[in-house]
Short mmCIF file of C-alpha atoms and ligand atoms in Angstrom, two decimals:
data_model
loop_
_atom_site.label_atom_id
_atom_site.label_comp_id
_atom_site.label_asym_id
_atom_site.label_seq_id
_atom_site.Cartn_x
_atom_site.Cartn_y
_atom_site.Cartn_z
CA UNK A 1 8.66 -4.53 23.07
CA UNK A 2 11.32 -2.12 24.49
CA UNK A 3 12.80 -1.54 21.46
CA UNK A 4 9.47 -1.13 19.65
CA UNK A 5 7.98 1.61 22.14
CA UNK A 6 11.66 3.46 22.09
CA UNK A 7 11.33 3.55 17.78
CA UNK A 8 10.21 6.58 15.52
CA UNK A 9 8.80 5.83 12.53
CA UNK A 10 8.32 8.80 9.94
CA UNK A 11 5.71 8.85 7.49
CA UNK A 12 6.08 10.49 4.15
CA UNK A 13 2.86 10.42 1.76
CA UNK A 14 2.44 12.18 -1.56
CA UNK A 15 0.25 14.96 -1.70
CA UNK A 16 -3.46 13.71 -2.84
CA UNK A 17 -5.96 12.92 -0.50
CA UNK A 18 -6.42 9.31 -1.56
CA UNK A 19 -2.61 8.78 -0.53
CA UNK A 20 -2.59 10.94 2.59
CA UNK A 21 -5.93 9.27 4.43
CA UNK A 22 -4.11 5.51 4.40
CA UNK A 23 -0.97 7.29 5.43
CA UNK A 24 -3.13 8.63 8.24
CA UNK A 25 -4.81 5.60 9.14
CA UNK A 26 -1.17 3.72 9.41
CA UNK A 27 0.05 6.35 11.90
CA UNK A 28 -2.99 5.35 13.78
CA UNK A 29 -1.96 1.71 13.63
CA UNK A 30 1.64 2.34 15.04
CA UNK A 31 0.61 4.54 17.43
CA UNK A 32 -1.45 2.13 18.94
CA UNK A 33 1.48 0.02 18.66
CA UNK A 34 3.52 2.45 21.33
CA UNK A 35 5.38 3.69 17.91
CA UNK A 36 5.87 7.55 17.53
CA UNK A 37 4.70 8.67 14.56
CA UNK A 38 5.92 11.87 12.51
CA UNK A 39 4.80 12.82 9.45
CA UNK A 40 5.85 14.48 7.09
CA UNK A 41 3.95 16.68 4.70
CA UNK A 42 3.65 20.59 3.20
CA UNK A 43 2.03 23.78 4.59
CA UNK A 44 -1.08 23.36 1.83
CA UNK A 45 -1.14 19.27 3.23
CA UNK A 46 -0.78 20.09 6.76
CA UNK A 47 -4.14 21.20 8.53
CA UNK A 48 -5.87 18.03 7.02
CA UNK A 49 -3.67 16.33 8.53
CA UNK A 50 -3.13 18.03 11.80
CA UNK A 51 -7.28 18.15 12.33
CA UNK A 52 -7.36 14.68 11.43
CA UNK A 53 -4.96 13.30 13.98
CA UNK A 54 -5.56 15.89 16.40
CA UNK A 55 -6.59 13.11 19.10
CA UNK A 56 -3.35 11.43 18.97
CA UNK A 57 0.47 12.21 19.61
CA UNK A 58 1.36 12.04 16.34
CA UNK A 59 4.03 14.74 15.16
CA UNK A 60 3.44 16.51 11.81
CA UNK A 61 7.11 18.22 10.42
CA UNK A 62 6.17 20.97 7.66
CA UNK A 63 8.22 20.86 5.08
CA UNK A 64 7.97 23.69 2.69
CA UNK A 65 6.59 23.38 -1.12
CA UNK A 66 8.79 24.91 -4.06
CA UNK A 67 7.69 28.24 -5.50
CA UNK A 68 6.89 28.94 -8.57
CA UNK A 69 6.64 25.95 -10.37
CA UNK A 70 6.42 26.29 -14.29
CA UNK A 71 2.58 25.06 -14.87
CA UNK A 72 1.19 24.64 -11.08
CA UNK A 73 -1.10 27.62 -9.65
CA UNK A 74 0.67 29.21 -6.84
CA UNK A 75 -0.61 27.41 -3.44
CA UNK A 76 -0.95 24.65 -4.94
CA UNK A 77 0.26 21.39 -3.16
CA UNK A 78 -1.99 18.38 -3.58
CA UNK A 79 -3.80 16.81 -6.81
CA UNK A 80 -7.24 17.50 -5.81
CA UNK A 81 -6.40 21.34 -6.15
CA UNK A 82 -4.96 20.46 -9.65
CA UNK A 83 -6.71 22.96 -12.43
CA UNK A 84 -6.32 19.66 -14.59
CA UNK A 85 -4.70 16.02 -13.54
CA UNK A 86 -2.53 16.83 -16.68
CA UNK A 87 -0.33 18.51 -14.19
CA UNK A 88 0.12 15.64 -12.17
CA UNK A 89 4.00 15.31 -13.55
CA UNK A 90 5.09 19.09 -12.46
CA UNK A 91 3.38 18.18 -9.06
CA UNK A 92 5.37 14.99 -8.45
CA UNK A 93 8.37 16.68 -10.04
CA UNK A 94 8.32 19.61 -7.62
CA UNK A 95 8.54 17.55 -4.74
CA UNK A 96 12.18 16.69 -5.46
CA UNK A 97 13.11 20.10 -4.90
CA UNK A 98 11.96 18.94 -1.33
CA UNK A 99 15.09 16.80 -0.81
CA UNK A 100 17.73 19.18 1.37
CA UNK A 101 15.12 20.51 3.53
CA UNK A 102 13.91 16.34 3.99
CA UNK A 103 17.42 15.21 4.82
CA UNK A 104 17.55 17.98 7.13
CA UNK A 105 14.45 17.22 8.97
CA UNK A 106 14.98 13.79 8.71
CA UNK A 107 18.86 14.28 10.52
CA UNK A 108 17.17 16.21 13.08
CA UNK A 109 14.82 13.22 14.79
CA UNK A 110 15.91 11.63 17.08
CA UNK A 111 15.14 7.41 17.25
CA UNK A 112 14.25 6.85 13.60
CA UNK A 113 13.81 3.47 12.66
CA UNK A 114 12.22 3.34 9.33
CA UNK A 115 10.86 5.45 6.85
CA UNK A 116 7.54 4.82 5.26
CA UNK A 117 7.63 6.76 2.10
CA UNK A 118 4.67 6.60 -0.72
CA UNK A 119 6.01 5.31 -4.01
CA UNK A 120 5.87 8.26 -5.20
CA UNK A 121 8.37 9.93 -3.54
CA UNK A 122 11.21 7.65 -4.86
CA UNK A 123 13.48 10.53 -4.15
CA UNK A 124 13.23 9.26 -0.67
CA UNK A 125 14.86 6.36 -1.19
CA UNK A 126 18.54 8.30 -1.88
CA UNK A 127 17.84 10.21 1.34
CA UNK A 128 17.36 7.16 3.47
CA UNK A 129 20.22 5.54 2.18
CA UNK A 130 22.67 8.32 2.78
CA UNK A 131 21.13 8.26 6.33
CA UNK A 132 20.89 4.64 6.93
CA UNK A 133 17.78 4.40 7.69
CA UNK A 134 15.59 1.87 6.33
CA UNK A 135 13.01 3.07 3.62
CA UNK A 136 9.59 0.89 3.24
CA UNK A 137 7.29 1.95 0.51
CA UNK A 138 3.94 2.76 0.44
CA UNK A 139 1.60 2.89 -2.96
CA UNK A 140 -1.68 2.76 -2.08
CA UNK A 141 -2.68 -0.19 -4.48
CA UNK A 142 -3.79 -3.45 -4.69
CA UNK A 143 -1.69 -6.85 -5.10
CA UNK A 144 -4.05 -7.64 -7.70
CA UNK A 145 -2.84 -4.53 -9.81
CA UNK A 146 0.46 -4.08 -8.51
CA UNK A 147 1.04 -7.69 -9.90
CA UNK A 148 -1.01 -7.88 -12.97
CA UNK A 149 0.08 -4.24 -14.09
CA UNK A 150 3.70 -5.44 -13.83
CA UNK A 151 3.32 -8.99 -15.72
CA UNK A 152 1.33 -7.10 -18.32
CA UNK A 153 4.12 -4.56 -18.74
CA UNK A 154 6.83 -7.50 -18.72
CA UNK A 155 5.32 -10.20 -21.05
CA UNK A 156 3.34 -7.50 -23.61
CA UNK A 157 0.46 -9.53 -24.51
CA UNK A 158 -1.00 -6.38 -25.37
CA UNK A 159 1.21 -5.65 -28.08
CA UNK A 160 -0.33 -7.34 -30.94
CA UNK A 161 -4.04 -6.60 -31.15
CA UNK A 162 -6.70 -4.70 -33.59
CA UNK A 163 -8.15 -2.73 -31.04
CA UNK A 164 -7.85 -1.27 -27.22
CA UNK A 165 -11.14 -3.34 -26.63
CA UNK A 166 -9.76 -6.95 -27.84
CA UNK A 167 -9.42 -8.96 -24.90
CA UNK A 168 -6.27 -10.80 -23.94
CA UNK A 169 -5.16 -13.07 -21.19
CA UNK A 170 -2.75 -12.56 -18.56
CA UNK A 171 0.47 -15.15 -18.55
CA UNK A 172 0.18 -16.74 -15.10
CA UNK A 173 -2.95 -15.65 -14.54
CA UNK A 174 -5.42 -16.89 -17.65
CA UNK A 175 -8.45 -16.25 -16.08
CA UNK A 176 -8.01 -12.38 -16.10
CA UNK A 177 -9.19 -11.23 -19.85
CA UNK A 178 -8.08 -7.65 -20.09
CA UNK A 179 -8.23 -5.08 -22.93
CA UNK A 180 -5.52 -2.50 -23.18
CA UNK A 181 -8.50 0.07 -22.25
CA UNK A 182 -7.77 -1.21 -18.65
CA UNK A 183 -4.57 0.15 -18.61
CA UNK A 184 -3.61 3.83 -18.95
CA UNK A 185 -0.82 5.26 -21.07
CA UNK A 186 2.01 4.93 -20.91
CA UNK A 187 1.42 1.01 -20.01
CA UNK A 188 -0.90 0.43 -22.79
CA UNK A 189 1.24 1.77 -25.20
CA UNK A 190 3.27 -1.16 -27.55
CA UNK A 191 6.32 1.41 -26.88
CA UNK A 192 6.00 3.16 -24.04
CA UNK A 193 8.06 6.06 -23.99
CA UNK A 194 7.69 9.70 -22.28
CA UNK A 195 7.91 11.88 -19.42
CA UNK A 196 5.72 9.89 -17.51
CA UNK A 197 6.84 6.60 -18.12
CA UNK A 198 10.60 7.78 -16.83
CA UNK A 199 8.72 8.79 -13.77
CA UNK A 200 7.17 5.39 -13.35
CA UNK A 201 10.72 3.61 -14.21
CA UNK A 202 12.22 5.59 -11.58
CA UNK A 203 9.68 5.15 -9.13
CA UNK A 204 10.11 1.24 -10.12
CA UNK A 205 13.96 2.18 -9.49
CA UNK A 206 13.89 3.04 -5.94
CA UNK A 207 10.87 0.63 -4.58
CA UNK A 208 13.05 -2.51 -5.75
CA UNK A 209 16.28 -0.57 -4.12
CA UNK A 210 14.12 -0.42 -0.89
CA UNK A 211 13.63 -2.90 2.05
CA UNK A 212 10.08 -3.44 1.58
CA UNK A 213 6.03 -2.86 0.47
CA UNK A 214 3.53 -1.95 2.75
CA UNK A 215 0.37 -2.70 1.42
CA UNK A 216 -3.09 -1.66 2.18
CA UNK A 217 -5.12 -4.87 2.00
CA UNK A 218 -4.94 -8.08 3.24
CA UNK A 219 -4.05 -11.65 2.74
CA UNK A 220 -7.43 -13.36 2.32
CA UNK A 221 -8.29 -11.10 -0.18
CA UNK A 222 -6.29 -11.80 -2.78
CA UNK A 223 -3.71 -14.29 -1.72
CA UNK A 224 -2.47 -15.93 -5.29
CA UNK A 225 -1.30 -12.13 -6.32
CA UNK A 226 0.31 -11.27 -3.02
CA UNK A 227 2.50 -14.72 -3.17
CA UNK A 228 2.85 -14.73 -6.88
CA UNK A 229 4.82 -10.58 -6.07
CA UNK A 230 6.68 -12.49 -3.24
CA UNK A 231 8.00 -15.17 -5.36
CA UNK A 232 8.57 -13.40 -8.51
CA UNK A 233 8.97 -9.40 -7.34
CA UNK A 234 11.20 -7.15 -5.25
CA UNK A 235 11.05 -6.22 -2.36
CA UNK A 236 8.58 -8.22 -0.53
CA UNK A 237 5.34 -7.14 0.06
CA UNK A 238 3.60 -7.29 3.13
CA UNK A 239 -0.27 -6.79 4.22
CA UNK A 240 -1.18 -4.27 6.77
CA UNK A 241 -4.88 -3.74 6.17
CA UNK A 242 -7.96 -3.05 5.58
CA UNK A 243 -6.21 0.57 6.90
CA UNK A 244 -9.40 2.56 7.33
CA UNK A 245 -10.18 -0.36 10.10
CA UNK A 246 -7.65 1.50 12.35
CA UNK A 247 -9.69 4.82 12.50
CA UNK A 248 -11.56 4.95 15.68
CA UNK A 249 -15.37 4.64 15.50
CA UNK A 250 -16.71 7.83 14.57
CA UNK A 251 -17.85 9.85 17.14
CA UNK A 252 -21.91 10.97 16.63
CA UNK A 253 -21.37 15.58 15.98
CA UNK A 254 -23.62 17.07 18.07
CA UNK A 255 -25.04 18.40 14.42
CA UNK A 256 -24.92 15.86 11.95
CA UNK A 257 -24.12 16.80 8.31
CA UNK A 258 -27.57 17.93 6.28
CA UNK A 259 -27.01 14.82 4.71
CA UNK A 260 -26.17 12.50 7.23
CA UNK A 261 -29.69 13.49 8.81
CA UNK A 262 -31.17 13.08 5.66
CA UNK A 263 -29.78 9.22 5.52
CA UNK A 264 -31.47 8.99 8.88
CA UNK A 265 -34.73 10.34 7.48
CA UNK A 266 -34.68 7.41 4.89
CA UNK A 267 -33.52 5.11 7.44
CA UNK A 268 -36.25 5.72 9.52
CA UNK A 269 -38.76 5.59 6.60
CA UNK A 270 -37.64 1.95 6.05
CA UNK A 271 -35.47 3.12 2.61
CA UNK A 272 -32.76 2.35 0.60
CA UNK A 273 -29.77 4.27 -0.60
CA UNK A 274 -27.22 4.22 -3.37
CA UNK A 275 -24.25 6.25 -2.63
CA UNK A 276 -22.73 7.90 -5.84
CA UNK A 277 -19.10 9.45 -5.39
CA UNK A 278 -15.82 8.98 -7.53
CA UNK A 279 -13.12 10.14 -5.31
CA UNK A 280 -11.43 13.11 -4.54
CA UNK A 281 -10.17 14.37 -8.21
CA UNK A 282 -12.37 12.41 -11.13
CA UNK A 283 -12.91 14.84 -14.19
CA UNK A 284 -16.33 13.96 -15.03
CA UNK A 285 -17.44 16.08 -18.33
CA UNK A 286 -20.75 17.97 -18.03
CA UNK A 287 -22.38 15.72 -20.41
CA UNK A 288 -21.95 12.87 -18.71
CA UNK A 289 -22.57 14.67 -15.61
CA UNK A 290 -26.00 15.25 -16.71
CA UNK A 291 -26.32 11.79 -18.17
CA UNK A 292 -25.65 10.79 -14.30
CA UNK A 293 -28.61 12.81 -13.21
CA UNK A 294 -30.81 11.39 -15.65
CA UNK A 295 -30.15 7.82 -14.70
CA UNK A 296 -30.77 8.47 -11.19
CA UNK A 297 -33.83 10.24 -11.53
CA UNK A 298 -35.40 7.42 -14.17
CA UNK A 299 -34.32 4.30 -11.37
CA UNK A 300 -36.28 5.62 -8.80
CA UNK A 301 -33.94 4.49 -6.21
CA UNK A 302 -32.84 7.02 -3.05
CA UNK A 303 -29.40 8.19 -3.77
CA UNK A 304 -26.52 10.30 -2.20
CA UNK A 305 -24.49 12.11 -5.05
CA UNK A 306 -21.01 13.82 -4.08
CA UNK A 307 -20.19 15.52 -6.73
CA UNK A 308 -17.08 18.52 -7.13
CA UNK A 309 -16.60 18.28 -10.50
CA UNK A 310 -16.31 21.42 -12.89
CA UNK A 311 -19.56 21.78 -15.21
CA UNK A 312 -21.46 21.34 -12.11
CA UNK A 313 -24.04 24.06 -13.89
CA UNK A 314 -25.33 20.80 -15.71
CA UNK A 315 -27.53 19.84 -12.81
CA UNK A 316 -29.36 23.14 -13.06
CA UNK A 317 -33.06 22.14 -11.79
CA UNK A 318 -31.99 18.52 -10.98
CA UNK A 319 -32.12 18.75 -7.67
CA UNK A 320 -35.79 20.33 -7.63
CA UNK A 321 -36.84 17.18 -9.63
CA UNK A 322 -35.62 14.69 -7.40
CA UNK A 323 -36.34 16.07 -4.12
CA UNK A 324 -36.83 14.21 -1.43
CA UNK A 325 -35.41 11.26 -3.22
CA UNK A 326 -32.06 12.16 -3.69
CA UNK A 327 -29.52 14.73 -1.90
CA UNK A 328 -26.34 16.14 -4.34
CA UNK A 329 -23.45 17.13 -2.21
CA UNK A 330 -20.83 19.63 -3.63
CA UNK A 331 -18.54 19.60 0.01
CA UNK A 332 -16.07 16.95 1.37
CA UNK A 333 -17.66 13.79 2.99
CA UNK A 334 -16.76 11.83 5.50
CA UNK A 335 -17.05 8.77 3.15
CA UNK A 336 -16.77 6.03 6.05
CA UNK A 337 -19.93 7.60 8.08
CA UNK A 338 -21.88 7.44 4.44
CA UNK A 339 -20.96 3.85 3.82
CA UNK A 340 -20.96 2.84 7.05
CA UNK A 341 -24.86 4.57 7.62
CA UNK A 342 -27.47 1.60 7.90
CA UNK A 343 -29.45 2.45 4.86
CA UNK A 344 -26.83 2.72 2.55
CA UNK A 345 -26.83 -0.72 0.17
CA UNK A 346 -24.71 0.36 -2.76
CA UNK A 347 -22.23 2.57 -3.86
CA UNK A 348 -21.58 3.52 -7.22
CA UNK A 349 -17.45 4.05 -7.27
CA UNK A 350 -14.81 4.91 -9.69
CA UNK A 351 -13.09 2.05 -7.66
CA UNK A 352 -10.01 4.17 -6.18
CA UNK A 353 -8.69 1.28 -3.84
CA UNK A 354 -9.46 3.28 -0.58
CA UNK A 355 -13.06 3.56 -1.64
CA UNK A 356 -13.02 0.02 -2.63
CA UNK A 357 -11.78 -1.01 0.67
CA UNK A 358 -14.02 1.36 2.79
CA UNK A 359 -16.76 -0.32 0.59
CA UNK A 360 -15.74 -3.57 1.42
CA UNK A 361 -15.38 -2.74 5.30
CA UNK A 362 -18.76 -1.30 5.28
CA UNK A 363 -20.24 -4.75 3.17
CA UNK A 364 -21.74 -2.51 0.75
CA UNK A 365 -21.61 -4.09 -2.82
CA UNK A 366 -20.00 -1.82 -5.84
CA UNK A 367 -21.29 -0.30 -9.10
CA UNK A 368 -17.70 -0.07 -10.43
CA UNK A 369 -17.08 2.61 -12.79
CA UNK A 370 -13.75 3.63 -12.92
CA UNK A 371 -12.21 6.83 -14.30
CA UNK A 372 -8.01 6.75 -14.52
CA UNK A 373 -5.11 5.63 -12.99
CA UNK A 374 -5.22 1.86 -11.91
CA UNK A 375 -8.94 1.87 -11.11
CA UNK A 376 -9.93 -0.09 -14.20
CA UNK A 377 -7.73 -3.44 -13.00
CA UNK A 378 -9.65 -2.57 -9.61
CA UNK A 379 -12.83 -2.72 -11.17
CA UNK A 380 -12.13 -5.47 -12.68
CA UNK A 381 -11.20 -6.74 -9.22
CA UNK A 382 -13.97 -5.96 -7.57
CA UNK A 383 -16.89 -7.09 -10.48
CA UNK A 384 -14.70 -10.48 -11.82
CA UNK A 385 -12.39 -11.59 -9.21
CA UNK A 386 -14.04 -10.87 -5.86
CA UNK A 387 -17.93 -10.83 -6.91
CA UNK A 388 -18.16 -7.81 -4.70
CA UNK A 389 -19.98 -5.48 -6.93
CA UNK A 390 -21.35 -5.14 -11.05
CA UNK A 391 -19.97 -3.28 -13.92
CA UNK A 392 -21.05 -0.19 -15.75
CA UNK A 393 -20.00 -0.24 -19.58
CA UNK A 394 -20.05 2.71 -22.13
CA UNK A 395 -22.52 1.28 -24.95
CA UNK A 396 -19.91 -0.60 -26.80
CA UNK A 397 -19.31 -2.55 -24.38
CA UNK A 398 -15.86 -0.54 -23.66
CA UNK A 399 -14.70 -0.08 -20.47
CA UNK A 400 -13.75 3.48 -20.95
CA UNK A 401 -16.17 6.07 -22.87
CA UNK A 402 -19.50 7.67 -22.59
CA UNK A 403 -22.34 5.96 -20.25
CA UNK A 404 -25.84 6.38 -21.85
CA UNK A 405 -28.68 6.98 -18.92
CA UNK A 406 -29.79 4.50 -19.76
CA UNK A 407 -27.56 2.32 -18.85
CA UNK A 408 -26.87 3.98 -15.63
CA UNK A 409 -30.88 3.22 -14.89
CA UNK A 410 -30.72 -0.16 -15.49
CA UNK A 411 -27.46 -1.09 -13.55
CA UNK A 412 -28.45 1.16 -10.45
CA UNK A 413 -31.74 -0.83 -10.34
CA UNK A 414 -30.12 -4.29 -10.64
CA UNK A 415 -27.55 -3.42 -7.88
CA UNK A 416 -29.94 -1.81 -5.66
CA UNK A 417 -33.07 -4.50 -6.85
CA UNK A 418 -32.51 -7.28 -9.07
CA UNK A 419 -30.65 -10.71 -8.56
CA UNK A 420 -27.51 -10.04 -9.26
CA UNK A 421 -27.06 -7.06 -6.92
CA UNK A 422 -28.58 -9.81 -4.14
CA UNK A 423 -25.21 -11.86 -5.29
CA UNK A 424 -22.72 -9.57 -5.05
CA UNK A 425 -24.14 -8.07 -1.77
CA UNK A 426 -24.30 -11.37 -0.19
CA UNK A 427 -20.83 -11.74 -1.11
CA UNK A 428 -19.22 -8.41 0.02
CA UNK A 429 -20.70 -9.20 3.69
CA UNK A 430 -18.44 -12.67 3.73
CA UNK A 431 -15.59 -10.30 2.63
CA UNK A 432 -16.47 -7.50 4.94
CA UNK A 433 -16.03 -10.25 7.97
CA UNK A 434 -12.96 -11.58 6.81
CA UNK A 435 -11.42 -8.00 6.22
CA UNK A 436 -12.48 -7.57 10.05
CA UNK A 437 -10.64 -10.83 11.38
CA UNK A 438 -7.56 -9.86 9.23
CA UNK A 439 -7.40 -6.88 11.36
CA UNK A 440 -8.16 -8.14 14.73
CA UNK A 441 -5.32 -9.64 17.54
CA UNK A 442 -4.23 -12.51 16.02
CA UNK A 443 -5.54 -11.67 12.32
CA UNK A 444 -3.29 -11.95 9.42
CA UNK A 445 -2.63 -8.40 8.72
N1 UDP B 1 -13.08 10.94 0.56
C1 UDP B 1 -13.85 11.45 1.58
N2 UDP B 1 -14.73 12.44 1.29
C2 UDP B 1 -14.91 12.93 0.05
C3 UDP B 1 -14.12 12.39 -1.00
C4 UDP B 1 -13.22 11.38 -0.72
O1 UDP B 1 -13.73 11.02 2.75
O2 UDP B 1 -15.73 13.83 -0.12
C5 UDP B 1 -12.06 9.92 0.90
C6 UDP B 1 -12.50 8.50 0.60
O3 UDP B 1 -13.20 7.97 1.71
C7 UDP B 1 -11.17 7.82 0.36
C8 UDP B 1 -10.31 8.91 -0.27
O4 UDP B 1 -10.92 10.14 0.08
O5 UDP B 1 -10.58 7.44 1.59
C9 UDP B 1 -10.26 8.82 -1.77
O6 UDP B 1 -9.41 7.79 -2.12
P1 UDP B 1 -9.72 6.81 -3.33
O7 UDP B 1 -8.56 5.87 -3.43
O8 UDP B 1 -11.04 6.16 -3.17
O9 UDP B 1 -9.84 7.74 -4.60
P2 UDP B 1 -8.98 8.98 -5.17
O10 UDP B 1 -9.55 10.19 -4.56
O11 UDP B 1 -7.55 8.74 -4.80
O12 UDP B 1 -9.25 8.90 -6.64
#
């Protein structure tokens, strides 16, 4: 214990919200452990960070963000500030420039024992090595699509079909029918190539050249893909969560959020409520914005609707029709206080895994429809493997294109009414207690 309580460990996560809050939540973890905790970050990062752990002893190190970038807006630091998530690359590719005033930083703690970097930052890895310190890595995904993305990209049974919508099974794992629309480019592509795909080979580079994954789930949940990376992947991977079960319970405001009260107000009158968000940096186009609206206004059903996208003008007398029956949002939520709120019974996700997780924790079934990155093989998670929510499909049955309202009405209703959403809601509450006893004394995370 001795040496535990005398050891820093420094955090490093990439700059988008959905890596920085399970960053956040870890730092939580160790400190409870007796660890100190720095983390790393830029000036744009830092304040949500700082006001987020401002009740703990948790150092934050400010590391400056390179100037003038060809492509990013000045100020500019974190995806969910991106004009477009086409410049995702000349983020990630700034942040090498970050390297000298890192292994300067880095020199200048004293007692560091490990590094936690996100796998994004596989720059990190050189820097730990030339300091000998030990670099864990971080990613912010599931087991289920760390594993099945990586077999996939391996064994190519994608390679040979008609169409991105023919279904094909996964070697080792035949139960899984996936269509190349699952994956994104450059891993559904029969020869990947491209800027992007050298940043995920290098990324791949450095996590195998590292001493280990820290990953934010837990065993119970998906045990066969956890021990199939173990036996057949590098470097091991190890369990640590749910992470958003570290965060303190939430404090009552003295005001509650307009919205918050309005939850109670529906609460009180006995209601229901679907929850509608898709992260912190979805591009949802203004048609099927206001295909959205119409959906929820034909179900009927309460709903909460966070909603930042551009086009937002597409909602223009929406909120007049459905008042009293439905709140839109257009500021940042605290997402756990929503989910967690008593009359919330569904959520209607684009599946990023920290939504699916604080979805799970809360025992609030899904309406999975996912947007980009690896939130498609989550969905997929979340509807075929775990039973812990339903699927919304674009008209052809595709799991990417446009959703028709009417669509959207008929799935909300079934989650939020009909028999299956009784299934899958009975199910996320036996997952929502085993995610608990993975976390407690004892539990397997
Ligand atoms: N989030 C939040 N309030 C918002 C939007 C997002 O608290 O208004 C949190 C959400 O609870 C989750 C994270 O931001 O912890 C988003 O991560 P996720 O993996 O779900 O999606 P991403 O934003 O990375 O697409």
């Amino acid at each position: 214990m001795d040496s535990v309580s005398a050891s820093r460990i420094v955090l490093f996560p990439f700059m988008s919200k959905g890596h920085i809050i399970p960053f956040l939540q870890l730092a939580r973890l160790l400190l409870h452990r007796g660890i100190t905790v720095t983390i790393f970050t830029t000036p744009a990062n830092s304040p949500f960070i700082r006001h987020s752990l401002a009740d703990t002893d948790a150092s934050v190190v400010d590391l400056p963000f390179p100037q003038n970038v060809p492509g990013l807006p000045a100020g500019v630091e974190s995806t969910d500030r991106l004009p477009s998530m086409s410049l995702f690359l000349p983020l990630v590719n700034a942040t090498k420039l970050i390297q000298p005033d890192f292994e300067h930083a880095l020199q200048n703690l004293s007692g560091v024992s490990c590094l936690v970097s996100d796998g994004f930052l596989g720059w990190t890895q050189k820097s730990a090595e030339k300091l000998g310190i030990p670099r864990l890595v971080l990613f912010g995904m599931s087991n289920y699509s760390a594993t099945v993305s990586r077999v996939v990209v391996l064994d190519r049974p994608h390679v040979d079909l008609d169409s991105d919508d023919e279904p094909f099974e996964v070697p080792s794992f035949e139960w899984i029918k996936l269509t190349r629309n699952d994956f994104e480019s450059p891993f559904k592509d029969p020869e990947p190539k491209g800027p992007l795909f050298e940043f995920i080979i290098e990324q791949g580079i450095a996590t195998s050249k590292s001493q280990g994954l820290v990953v934010n789930s837990f065993y119970e949940l998906e045990p066969l893909f956890l021990e199939y990376w173990n036996r057949e992947f590098d470097p091991k991977a190890w369990c640590v969560g749910p992470l958003c079960m570290a965060e303190p319970p939430r404090v009552e405001p003295l005001m509650k959020p307009i919205w918050v009260q309005w939850l109670d107000t529906k609460l009180a009158e006995g209601g229901t409520v679907i929850y509608v968000a898709f992260g912190s940096q979805a591009e949802i186009s203004s048609e099927q914005l206001q295909e959205i609206a119409i959906g929820l206004e034909k179900s009927e059903v309460n709903f909460l609707w966070v909603v930042r996208s551009k086009g937002l003008e597409a909602l223009e007398g929406f909120e007049e029709r459905v008042k009293g029956r439905g709140v839109v949002v257009k500021e940042w939520v605290e997402q756990r206080e929503i989910l967690d709120h008593e009359s919330v019974i569904g959520f209607m996700s684009h599946c990023g895994w920290n939504s699916v997780l604080e979805s799970i924790c809360a025992c609030v079934p899904i309406l999975a429809w996912p947007m980009m990155a690896e939130q498609h093989l989550n969905a997929r998670m979340v509807a075929e493997e775990l039973g812990v929510g339903l699927r919304i499909l674009a008209e052809s049955g595709s799991v990417r294109g446009f959703v028709k309202w009417e669509n959207i009405e008929k799935m909300v209703r079934e989650l939020m009414e009909g028999g299956k959403g009784k299934e899958v809601r009975k199910k996320v509450k036996e997952i929502g207690e085993a995610a608990r006893r993975a976390m407690e004394e004892g539990g397997s995370s």
